[in-house]
Amino acid sequence: MKRQLLVLLTLLFSFQYTFASITVKGHVYDNTTGIPMEYATVRACTLPDSTFVTGCITEPTGQFSLALEKGRYVLEIQYMGYLKSFKNVTLDGSKNMVDVGRIGLSPDQQVLNEVEVVAELSTYEMTLDKRVFNVGKDVSNTAGNAIEVLENIPAVSVDVEGNVSLRGDDGVRILIDGKESGLSGMSTQDALRTLQGDMIERIEVITNPSVRYDAEGSAGIINIILKKDKRQGFNGAVNIRGGYPWMYGASLSANYRLRRWNFFGSYGFNNRSNIGGGVNLTKRYSDIIDGDTIFTQLTDQTTERRMRRMGHNVRVGADYYITDHDIISAAFVYRYGRLETHPVVKYFDQYPLQGTSSYDERAEDYAEYEPMYEVTLDYDKTFERKGRSLKANVRFFTNAENSSSDITEKVYSDKNMEQVLSELYQKTGSQQNMRNLQASIDYVHPFLTKAQWEIGGKYTNRDINSISEVTEKDSLGIYNPLSDYCYDFNYNEQVAALYTSLGNDWGRWSGQIGLRAEMTNIFTNLKGYAHDGTDSINGGKPYFDFFPSAHLNYSVDEFNQFQVSYTRRIRRPGFWQMSPFRSYNDNRNIRMGNPSLTPTYMDSYELGYIHFWDKASFNFTAYYRHGTNTIRSYTYMVDSVFYSMPVNFGKADDFGVELVAQGQMTKWWNLNGNVNFFRSYSNGTINGKEYPTESWMLFGRAVSKFKIKNWFDFQLTAHVMGPHKEPLGMHKGNWWIDLAVSKEILHGNGTITFNVRDLFNSRSWGGESWGDGFWQYNTSTWNRRSFSLNFNYRINQQNMKRNRPDSEGGGDDDGGGGGEEQSEEY
């Protein structure tokens, strides 16, 4: 491995001086306020024919840098709502670097008053180590939450319970604004459901992350970027929504920029109900005689579930530009969630050998409270040289999940429910508290012509305590604890990391290699558990690992690009997997954790190709993943109760291809979609028995958007997920279709959107599982077909949808007119 890394490093820098160029840099600012202008577009065109050569966008400090050959050029600088500025530059080759100085832009009041849509965000972008999906153009996102937005992202799959997976692997690390947040704390699904889609600016999917990112997550990283506008003055947006099953909510976001201060804030409230349920068929058998199975019990189990989820999100913060190169930011987040669910589980048992049957009905009233606080402090420093930067961050958040429930179970003589044979009353209570401290520092140093060195470190300390109790009412009316389901469990995880990487860009080639080292110590303590000091339940579990990464890009021309990459990742068993927590609303099917779990390691290789047309793009990726010590779910039966728990299984190899395409078919029709197809082979051992398993899996998505003249936009989204096998079971396939219609009103300041989720009520989740003495089939859904209506009103935004330019070099729009023109020779 070391030899391979050395060879790649040599290749990255061997042709450094082959392509000589001159660096042209400058600084763009607002003539009125003197504030640096971020995201201004700088274009370089040859003189006298004005042929476009290259372009870029300015940094938060207003700085820009271009690489040009000798010759005469005109630099065109533009920004939404400002007059263009022009600067003539002649490069004679006598200098390697030319500074054109400060370039001021003046507001164009006429353009600001008249423009409605100047530029739209691209829906899909690809950089060296990630893919960026701008969600603003998806008309179905404004009325949804973060879970529903993720459903529309290529390569991402979300099941009916809200579990997120990437290319079929659920080992995904979800970040908020590039860092782990309290919004994705102990219960990621619940937190993402309270985060409204209109608060999200874009989503970054990183299947092969470089070493600057945490090594955690065998499948990769999904980074959710929240909105924070930096335009001058005040702007904001208001959203109001309602729907069926009963759902209503509202959100408000605002931003105020004044000279060196930028204030931002948002508030969201959501209250929605779900109606779901499922079926579970179980066959227990004792023996097989002459090919015939002897069944001892047949159970037909149905579940009906009513759920109501309520959440508040508050986010406030400020940026202060100490100087043009130093920015300090602070933010505070508060989230409060409440969950109420009322499952009713019905069991119809038949005993073929005895010729008898029984009927049980188990009802639960469950409530959960989830308060969360988060404080962050960031410092960003840039330098005169383009690309050189220093970033530091400190983040602390605390999260709690407190729940309780009342359970009533009645046993009847038959399904007519005429005679009650017995009654059972139980209570559950749980208190879980998490404290998380993170600190990181990252430094980027450019050198030579286009080379770059990165170094950084991070420390994370997460501590979670969980206390759970289940009690049962006796004949005297006293509730006594059930010792098998009562525990006090503490989980502490500390990770210290250092990384370094080298990157270079020479002509059509660019690349990066890096190495990350992480020291991990996980300490678990199950109080009251008797042990001899050598068990794997209590005590520390330290380990030290290296995680290399390598990325290489080759641009054939402006229309064709190739990528190849390699990363090594880790999936540490998390709190939920290691906690002995046992779900108890269904006391015949218990889900529990496994404190003995050890990490999974994943080596991931990718080869990608992307082709651009004027109004379309196509991306092909072939990938291979090799996992060791993988984690699988294992179900076993004890005294007619089924227990499901994660176990370390063995190795897995996945070979797959992913296709992503998008295109503007006509002026009124946009089509995009993705298909992911892979073969998975796993081989592992459970209780001394080997389970080799081969499975093929297909999932995909297609989105068709229509603009019906100037009346409204119409969108259809189709999802499909094929069946796949597991070592002791299989998952069935499923499909569903979503519909959305939107219309601009109030002179472009408002939008009304109507959504239908799961149009044909076809979405469900389930499959088969088997083990010693049993076979099960189950299917379930958390939410049936739903309808929603959303109203969005923008304040001082004119529906411009231009948080940043569409691409390097911007467009050919010359609606600004006027501007300054200067000429200099170097």
Coordinates of N, CA and C in Angstrom, one line a residue, residues 74 267 375 390 424 546 671 692:
V74 N -9.9 40.5 -21.9 CA -10.8 41.4 -21.2 C -11.5 40.6 -20.1
Y267 N -37.0 29.5 11.6 CA -37.9 28.8 12.5 C -38.8 27.9 11.7
V375 N -24.7 24.5 20.1 CA -23.9 25.8 20.0 C -22.7 25.5 19.1
L390 N -7.4 28.8 6.7 CA -7.4 28.2 8.0 C -8.8 28.2 8.5
L424 N -53.6 -8.3 30.8 CA -52.2 -8.0 31.2 C -52.0 -6.5 31.0
F546 N -5.4 3.4 10.1 CA -5.0 4.3 9.1 C -6.0 4.2 7.9
L671 N -36.1 16.1 -18.1 CA -36.1 14.7 -17.6 C -34.8 14.3 -17.0
P692 N -23.1 -18.6 2.9 CA -22.7 -17.9 1.7 C -24.0 -17.5 1.0

